[in-house]
């Protein structure tokens, strides 16, 4: 590949292995290079094992012909660098988690999120093109006065167009169901409500079940993690609920293949990539209607609007023991996947880049 003299470089607050925004940036880097541009990723904070994937944003060697792509989800000093540059700019909005979820656990993160949301109004006229990763996010920007907001859903883990995927076979019905949630250990994702679900399930159907809570737990949110651990002791759920840290791609795929139901209690999502992962791995979804979850599912899986644990437990049990019900739910998810697979980032981005070039 002979790259265009012009680069299309991406910037974000952070970059970590397994993080949805980071994965999307890596996918878009491949798209930009396929189109013919040079492309690198720059971030303020970089996680372990990312040295070959991302560079510190201060290492960026400014070139006036470059197109700069900024991913916004929280306040970062990266933003000042982007705004000072005279280059053509693209904003990709991933949503900013409401700061009230974090006040009890981390005031610094609370501040960064609050400032990140306040900055949105300042960004309104600072970019040549603006994308949101969901209609939910797009509506927020429109409410703030943004115009001509494009849609660029996160579909990096899907086969594109007519590509075939190897769909896993549904798992045999089990008398010992395994429930799964995947997502960072954070208060907005409500892992504490997952533990309350497990306690209700234990009281209703007995101890023959497991709940796997999979996700990166940051040192900044250690108070929330400690709260979860105390809940496991209080409810005597150590044998039933397993909280894991970050899993590799292979380990995560195996986890999906061994579980019977994806259960989400999350109360704020700008998109929720694990819902797509659950669809790809052919595992039925039961999810709370929080943020963009309803839009991402779009009739697939099962959505609930109230956290009535007795009713949720009953529904989860039926979804894992009634083969006919499970199969009909999986059919809705497969149809949703087909819709997503028709979305092509290259098709969306190529004319935008050509216009800015």
mmCIF file of C-alpha atoms in Angstrom, residues 85-352:
data_model
loop_
_atom_site.group_PDB
_atom_site.id
_atom_site.type_symbol
_atom_site.label_atom_id
_atom_site.label_comp_id
_atom_site.label_asym_id
_atom_site.label_seq_id
_atom_site.Cartn_x
_atom_site.Cartn_y
_atom_site.Cartn_z
ATOM 1 C CA UNK A 85 -4.558 22.891 15.238
ATOM 2 C CA UNK A 86 -5.728 24.528 12.004
ATOM 3 C CA UNK A 87 -6.153 21.147 10.314
ATOM 4 C CA UNK A 88 -9.441 19.707 9.040
ATOM 5 C CA UNK A 89 -11.091 17.937 11.979
ATOM 6 C CA UNK A 90 -13.607 15.141 12.512
ATOM 7 C CA UNK A 91 -15.386 14.528 15.824
ATOM 8 C CA UNK A 92 -16.658 11.059 16.758
ATOM 9 C CA UNK A 93 -18.937 11.211 19.800
ATOM 10 C CA UNK A 94 -19.159 8.101 21.988
ATOM 11 C CA UNK A 95 -21.229 9.770 24.741
ATOM 12 C CA UNK A 96 -20.079 10.964 28.160
ATOM 13 C CA UNK A 97 -21.247 8.903 31.129
ATOM 14 C CA UNK A 98 -23.233 11.084 33.584
ATOM 15 C CA UNK A 99 -20.886 12.013 36.402
ATOM 16 C CA UNK A 100 -23.406 11.351 39.197
ATOM 17 C CA UNK A 101 -22.710 7.618 38.941
ATOM 18 C CA UNK A 102 -19.148 8.190 40.189
ATOM 19 C CA UNK A 103 -19.426 10.804 42.946
ATOM 20 C CA UNK A 104 -19.353 8.212 45.747
ATOM 21 C CA UNK A 105 -16.291 6.482 44.371
ATOM 22 C CA UNK A 106 -13.886 8.814 42.541
ATOM 23 C CA UNK A 107 -14.100 12.611 42.553
ATOM 24 C CA UNK A 108 -11.361 13.035 39.948
ATOM 25 C CA UNK A 109 -13.205 10.864 37.447
ATOM 26 C CA UNK A 110 -16.429 12.649 38.367
ATOM 27 C CA UNK A 111 -14.762 15.970 37.517
ATOM 28 C CA UNK A 112 -13.353 14.698 34.205
ATOM 29 C CA UNK A 113 -16.750 13.392 33.122
ATOM 30 C CA UNK A 114 -18.550 16.573 34.158
ATOM 31 C CA UNK A 115 -16.014 18.697 32.290
ATOM 32 C CA UNK A 116 -16.211 16.357 29.305
ATOM 33 C CA UNK A 117 -19.956 16.947 29.060
ATOM 34 C CA UNK A 118 -19.591 20.707 29.554
ATOM 35 C CA UNK A 119 -17.080 20.785 26.687
ATOM 36 C CA UNK A 120 -19.650 19.495 24.219
ATOM 37 C CA UNK A 121 -21.164 22.940 23.739
ATOM 38 C CA UNK A 122 -17.709 24.348 23.036
ATOM 39 C CA UNK A 123 -17.181 21.762 20.288
ATOM 40 C CA UNK A 124 -20.307 22.650 18.349
ATOM 41 C CA UNK A 125 -18.610 24.739 15.661
ATOM 42 C CA UNK A 126 -15.057 23.477 15.947
ATOM 43 C CA UNK A 127 -15.176 20.434 13.638
ATOM 44 C CA UNK A 128 -15.633 20.080 9.892
ATOM 45 C CA UNK A 129 -17.616 16.854 10.304
ATOM 46 C CA UNK A 130 -19.293 15.282 13.317
ATOM 47 C CA UNK A 131 -20.275 11.633 13.777
ATOM 48 C CA UNK A 132 -22.122 9.885 16.594
ATOM 49 C CA UNK A 133 -21.910 6.129 17.145
ATOM 50 C CA UNK A 134 -25.654 5.809 17.835
ATOM 51 C CA UNK A 135 -28.900 7.692 17.276
ATOM 52 C CA UNK A 136 -29.026 8.100 21.055
ATOM 53 C CA UNK A 137 -25.730 10.001 20.980
ATOM 54 C CA UNK A 138 -26.743 11.872 17.847
ATOM 55 C CA UNK A 139 -29.893 13.183 19.534
ATOM 56 C CA UNK A 140 -27.795 14.578 22.398
ATOM 57 C CA UNK A 141 -25.650 16.524 19.954
ATOM 58 C CA UNK A 142 -28.648 17.834 18.038
ATOM 59 C CA UNK A 143 -30.197 19.019 21.309
ATOM 60 C CA UNK A 144 -26.991 20.985 21.891
ATOM 61 C CA UNK A 145 -27.257 22.675 18.510
ATOM 62 C CA UNK A 146 -24.945 20.476 16.419
ATOM 63 C CA UNK A 147 -25.931 20.279 12.745
ATOM 64 C CA UNK A 148 -25.410 17.657 10.034
ATOM 65 C CA UNK A 149 -24.410 14.944 12.508
ATOM 66 C CA UNK A 150 -23.576 11.688 10.749
ATOM 67 C CA UNK A 151 -24.025 8.163 12.102
ATOM 68 C CA UNK A 152 -21.048 5.805 12.404
ATOM 69 C CA UNK A 153 -22.066 2.729 14.453
ATOM 70 C CA UNK A 154 -19.421 0.518 16.035
ATOM 71 C CA UNK A 155 -19.395 -2.701 14.016
ATOM 72 C CA UNK A 156 -15.739 -3.689 13.965
ATOM 73 C CA UNK A 157 -16.423 -7.233 15.190
ATOM 74 C CA UNK A 158 -18.887 -8.075 12.407
ATOM 75 C CA UNK A 159 -18.379 -9.582 8.940
ATOM 76 C CA UNK A 160 -19.169 -6.904 6.376
ATOM 77 C CA UNK A 161 -21.674 -7.064 3.520
ATOM 78 C CA UNK A 162 -22.364 -10.595 2.376
ATOM 79 C CA UNK A 163 -19.476 -12.154 4.277
ATOM 80 C CA UNK A 164 -20.401 -15.380 5.993
ATOM 81 C CA UNK A 165 -19.767 -15.918 9.671
ATOM 82 C CA UNK A 166 -19.497 -19.194 11.531
ATOM 83 C CA UNK A 167 -22.559 -18.996 13.774
ATOM 84 C CA UNK A 168 -22.072 -21.018 16.975
ATOM 85 C CA UNK A 169 -24.716 -23.655 17.652
ATOM 86 C CA UNK A 170 -27.119 -22.931 20.522
ATOM 87 C CA UNK A 171 -25.970 -24.532 23.749
ATOM 88 C CA UNK A 172 -27.886 -27.502 25.140
ATOM 89 C CA UNK A 173 -30.467 -26.607 27.773
ATOM 90 C CA UNK A 174 -28.834 -26.858 31.201
ATOM 91 C CA UNK A 175 -30.221 -27.345 34.683
ATOM 92 C CA UNK A 176 -27.343 -25.192 35.943
ATOM 93 C CA UNK A 177 -27.557 -21.974 33.906
ATOM 94 C CA UNK A 178 -24.586 -19.692 33.463
ATOM 95 C CA UNK A 179 -25.260 -15.974 33.247
ATOM 96 C CA UNK A 180 -22.762 -13.490 31.825
ATOM 97 C CA UNK A 181 -22.118 -9.767 31.772
ATOM 98 C CA UNK A 182 -19.150 -8.166 30.004
ATOM 99 C CA UNK A 183 -18.164 -4.555 30.627
ATOM 100 C CA UNK A 184 -15.833 -2.371 32.661
ATOM 101 C CA UNK A 185 -16.401 -2.555 36.418
ATOM 102 C CA UNK A 186 -18.048 0.838 36.827
ATOM 103 C CA UNK A 187 -21.065 2.158 38.764
ATOM 104 C CA UNK A 188 -23.088 3.037 35.651
ATOM 105 C CA UNK A 189 -22.922 -0.568 34.452
ATOM 106 C CA UNK A 190 -24.527 -1.624 37.742
ATOM 107 C CA UNK A 191 -22.649 -4.798 38.528
ATOM 108 C CA UNK A 192 -24.127 -4.356 42.020
ATOM 109 C CA UNK A 193 -27.577 -5.002 40.538
ATOM 110 C CA UNK A 194 -26.230 -8.142 38.890
ATOM 111 C CA UNK A 195 -25.268 -9.382 42.343
ATOM 112 C CA UNK A 196 -28.759 -8.535 43.620
ATOM 113 C CA UNK A 197 -30.120 -10.578 40.723
ATOM 114 C CA UNK A 198 -27.926 -13.499 41.764
ATOM 115 C CA UNK A 199 -29.204 -13.306 45.326
ATOM 116 C CA UNK A 200 -32.815 -13.306 44.128
ATOM 117 C CA UNK A 201 -32.082 -16.241 41.815
ATOM 118 C CA UNK A 202 -30.516 -18.149 44.704
ATOM 119 C CA UNK A 203 -33.598 -17.598 46.862
ATOM 120 C CA UNK A 204 -35.986 -18.542 44.054
ATOM 121 C CA UNK A 205 -34.335 -21.441 42.242
ATOM 122 C CA UNK A 206 -31.492 -22.572 44.480
ATOM 123 C CA UNK A 207 -27.708 -22.617 44.144
ATOM 124 C CA UNK A 208 -27.372 -24.459 40.830
ATOM 125 C CA UNK A 209 -26.259 -21.491 38.723
ATOM 126 C CA UNK A 210 -23.293 -19.214 38.085
ATOM 127 C CA UNK A 211 -22.965 -15.557 37.200
ATOM 128 C CA UNK A 212 -19.774 -14.360 35.511
ATOM 129 C CA UNK A 213 -19.014 -10.639 35.720
ATOM 130 C CA UNK A 214 -16.216 -9.944 33.252
ATOM 131 C CA UNK A 215 -14.469 -6.607 32.912
ATOM 132 C CA UNK A 216 -11.488 -4.421 33.629
ATOM 133 C CA UNK A 217 -11.421 -2.965 37.132
ATOM 134 C CA UNK A 218 -9.420 0.264 37.381
ATOM 135 C CA UNK A 219 -7.512 1.272 40.490
ATOM 136 C CA UNK A 220 -9.408 4.580 40.489
ATOM 137 C CA UNK A 221 -12.669 2.733 41.138
ATOM 138 C CA UNK A 222 -11.357 0.392 43.810
ATOM 139 C CA UNK A 223 -14.094 1.557 46.205
ATOM 140 C CA UNK A 224 -16.774 0.283 43.849
ATOM 141 C CA UNK A 225 -14.943 -3.016 43.381
ATOM 142 C CA UNK A 226 -14.657 -3.354 47.175
ATOM 143 C CA UNK A 227 -18.393 -2.725 47.464
ATOM 144 C CA UNK A 228 -19.057 -5.588 45.050
ATOM 145 C CA UNK A 229 -16.766 -7.898 47.001
ATOM 146 C CA UNK A 230 -18.541 -7.032 50.257
ATOM 147 C CA UNK A 231 -21.886 -7.784 48.637
ATOM 148 C CA UNK A 232 -20.675 -11.248 47.654
ATOM 149 C CA UNK A 233 -19.768 -11.941 51.272
ATOM 150 C CA UNK A 234 -22.961 -10.426 52.674
ATOM 151 C CA UNK A 235 -25.215 -12.457 50.375
ATOM 152 C CA UNK A 236 -22.997 -15.569 50.597
ATOM 153 C CA UNK A 237 -22.551 -15.738 46.839
ATOM 154 C CA UNK A 238 -18.851 -16.527 46.528
ATOM 155 C CA UNK A 239 -19.548 -19.928 44.965
ATOM 156 C CA UNK A 240 -22.082 -18.564 42.509
ATOM 157 C CA UNK A 241 -20.705 -15.213 41.348
ATOM 158 C CA UNK A 242 -17.276 -14.944 39.758
ATOM 159 C CA UNK A 243 -15.801 -11.522 39.010
ATOM 160 C CA UNK A 244 -12.936 -11.752 36.547
ATOM 161 C CA UNK A 245 -10.577 -9.056 35.368
ATOM 162 C CA UNK A 246 -9.744 -8.364 31.735
ATOM 163 C CA UNK A 247 -9.855 -11.447 29.490
ATOM 164 C CA UNK A 248 -7.957 -11.978 26.256
ATOM 165 C CA UNK A 249 -9.948 -12.242 23.032
ATOM 166 C CA UNK A 250 -9.652 -16.033 23.106
ATOM 167 C CA UNK A 251 -10.656 -16.254 26.773
ATOM 168 C CA UNK A 252 -13.630 -13.980 26.200
ATOM 169 C CA UNK A 253 -14.826 -16.037 23.244
ATOM 170 C CA UNK A 254 -14.618 -19.171 25.380
ATOM 171 C CA UNK A 255 -16.570 -17.417 28.135
ATOM 172 C CA UNK A 256 -19.362 -16.545 25.721
ATOM 173 C CA UNK A 257 -19.429 -20.108 24.396
ATOM 174 C CA UNK A 258 -19.829 -21.527 27.906
ATOM 175 C CA UNK A 259 -22.671 -19.243 29.047
ATOM 176 C CA UNK A 260 -26.422 -19.454 28.529
ATOM 177 C CA UNK A 261 -27.600 -15.852 28.863
ATOM 178 C CA UNK A 262 -26.132 -12.365 28.553
ATOM 179 C CA UNK A 263 -27.619 -10.208 31.308
ATOM 180 C CA UNK A 264 -27.145 -6.430 31.445
ATOM 181 C CA UNK A 265 -28.285 -4.118 34.230
ATOM 182 C CA UNK A 266 -26.328 -1.149 32.835
ATOM 183 C CA UNK A 267 -28.070 2.206 33.220
ATOM 184 C CA UNK A 268 -26.002 4.194 30.759
ATOM 185 C CA UNK A 269 -24.576 3.085 27.421
ATOM 186 C CA UNK A 270 -23.652 5.127 24.381
ATOM 187 C CA UNK A 271 -23.807 1.973 22.249
ATOM 188 C CA UNK A 272 -22.916 -1.192 24.259
ATOM 189 C CA UNK A 273 -20.583 -3.295 22.142
ATOM 190 C CA UNK A 274 -20.960 -6.467 24.309
ATOM 191 C CA UNK A 275 -24.556 -6.730 23.074
ATOM 192 C CA UNK A 276 -23.169 -7.218 19.573
ATOM 193 C CA UNK A 277 -20.616 -9.685 20.903
ATOM 194 C CA UNK A 278 -23.415 -11.686 22.516
ATOM 195 C CA UNK A 279 -25.311 -11.730 19.220
ATOM 196 C CA UNK A 280 -22.220 -12.836 17.315
ATOM 197 C CA UNK A 281 -21.680 -15.640 19.840
ATOM 198 C CA UNK A 282 -25.347 -16.714 19.626
ATOM 199 C CA UNK A 283 -26.198 -16.204 23.281
ATOM 200 C CA UNK A 284 -29.644 -14.769 24.192
ATOM 201 C CA UNK A 285 -29.742 -11.280 25.679
ATOM 202 C CA UNK A 286 -31.767 -9.948 28.599
ATOM 203 C CA UNK A 287 -31.032 -6.259 29.143
ATOM 204 C CA UNK A 288 -32.213 -3.215 31.064
ATOM 205 C CA UNK A 289 -33.382 -0.338 28.889
ATOM 206 C CA UNK A 290 -30.541 2.064 29.709
ATOM 207 C CA UNK A 291 -29.089 4.654 27.339
ATOM 208 C CA UNK A 292 -28.632 3.361 23.787
ATOM 209 C CA UNK A 293 -29.351 -0.293 24.676
ATOM 210 C CA UNK A 294 -32.852 -0.253 23.177
ATOM 211 C CA UNK A 295 -31.527 1.213 19.932
ATOM 212 C CA UNK A 296 -28.648 -1.257 19.704
ATOM 213 C CA UNK A 297 -31.005 -4.203 20.227
ATOM 214 C CA UNK A 298 -33.781 -2.745 18.021
ATOM 215 C CA UNK A 299 -36.229 -5.512 18.862
ATOM 216 C CA UNK A 300 -33.619 -8.231 19.333
ATOM 217 C CA UNK A 301 -33.186 -10.041 22.646
ATOM 218 C CA UNK A 302 -35.438 -9.137 25.566
ATOM 219 C CA UNK A 303 -35.578 -5.659 27.096
ATOM 220 C CA UNK A 304 -36.947 -4.725 30.522
ATOM 221 C CA UNK A 305 -37.733 -1.249 31.844
ATOM 222 C CA UNK A 306 -38.068 -1.870 35.593
ATOM 223 C CA UNK A 307 -35.668 -3.634 37.920
ATOM 224 C CA UNK A 308 -38.196 -5.945 39.537
ATOM 225 C CA UNK A 309 -35.708 -8.639 40.512
ATOM 226 C CA UNK A 310 -38.395 -11.274 41.101
ATOM 227 C CA UNK A 311 -39.718 -10.837 37.555
ATOM 228 C CA UNK A 312 -36.254 -10.569 35.992
ATOM 229 C CA UNK A 313 -35.151 -13.780 37.703
ATOM 230 C CA UNK A 314 -38.264 -15.582 36.492
ATOM 231 C CA UNK A 315 -37.708 -14.367 32.933
ATOM 232 C CA UNK A 316 -33.989 -15.225 32.962
ATOM 233 C CA UNK A 317 -34.793 -18.718 34.225
ATOM 234 C CA UNK A 318 -37.336 -19.266 31.470
ATOM 235 C CA UNK A 319 -34.964 -17.981 28.790
ATOM 236 C CA UNK A 320 -32.342 -20.534 29.858
ATOM 237 C CA UNK A 321 -34.681 -23.516 30.333
ATOM 238 C CA UNK A 322 -37.265 -23.087 27.554
ATOM 239 C CA UNK A 323 -35.566 -24.106 24.319
ATOM 240 C CA UNK A 324 -38.359 -22.819 22.094
ATOM 241 C CA UNK A 325 -38.296 -19.386 23.713
ATOM 242 C CA UNK A 326 -34.521 -19.223 23.513
ATOM 243 C CA UNK A 327 -34.479 -20.140 19.822
ATOM 244 C CA UNK A 328 -37.056 -17.491 18.919
ATOM 245 C CA UNK A 329 -34.994 -14.872 20.771
ATOM 246 C CA UNK A 330 -31.836 -15.947 18.953
ATOM 247 C CA UNK A 331 -33.668 -15.511 15.649
ATOM 248 C CA UNK A 332 -34.412 -11.866 16.510
ATOM 249 C CA UNK A 333 -30.746 -11.337 17.329
ATOM 250 C CA UNK A 334 -29.599 -12.913 14.075
ATOM 251 C CA UNK A 335 -31.850 -10.568 12.095
ATOM 252 C CA UNK A 336 -30.394 -7.611 13.967
ATOM 253 C CA UNK A 337 -26.867 -8.785 13.171
ATOM 254 C CA UNK A 338 -27.696 -8.924 9.481
ATOM 255 C CA UNK A 339 -28.733 -5.274 9.629
ATOM 256 C CA UNK A 340 -25.495 -4.280 11.330
ATOM 257 C CA UNK A 341 -23.380 -6.228 8.860
ATOM 258 C CA UNK A 342 -24.609 -3.992 6.035
ATOM 259 C CA UNK A 343 -23.015 -0.939 7.671
ATOM 260 C CA UNK A 344 -19.615 -0.210 6.179
ATOM 261 C CA UNK A 345 -17.360 2.396 7.781
ATOM 262 C CA UNK A 346 -15.317 2.801 4.612
ATOM 263 C CA UNK A 347 -18.422 3.704 2.603
ATOM 264 C CA UNK A 348 -19.382 6.315 5.200
ATOM 265 C CA UNK A 349 -15.925 7.828 5.640
ATOM 266 C CA UNK A 350 -14.431 7.809 2.142
ATOM 267 C CA UNK A 351 -16.509 10.727 0.753
ATOM 268 C CA UNK A 352 -16.032 12.744 3.944
#
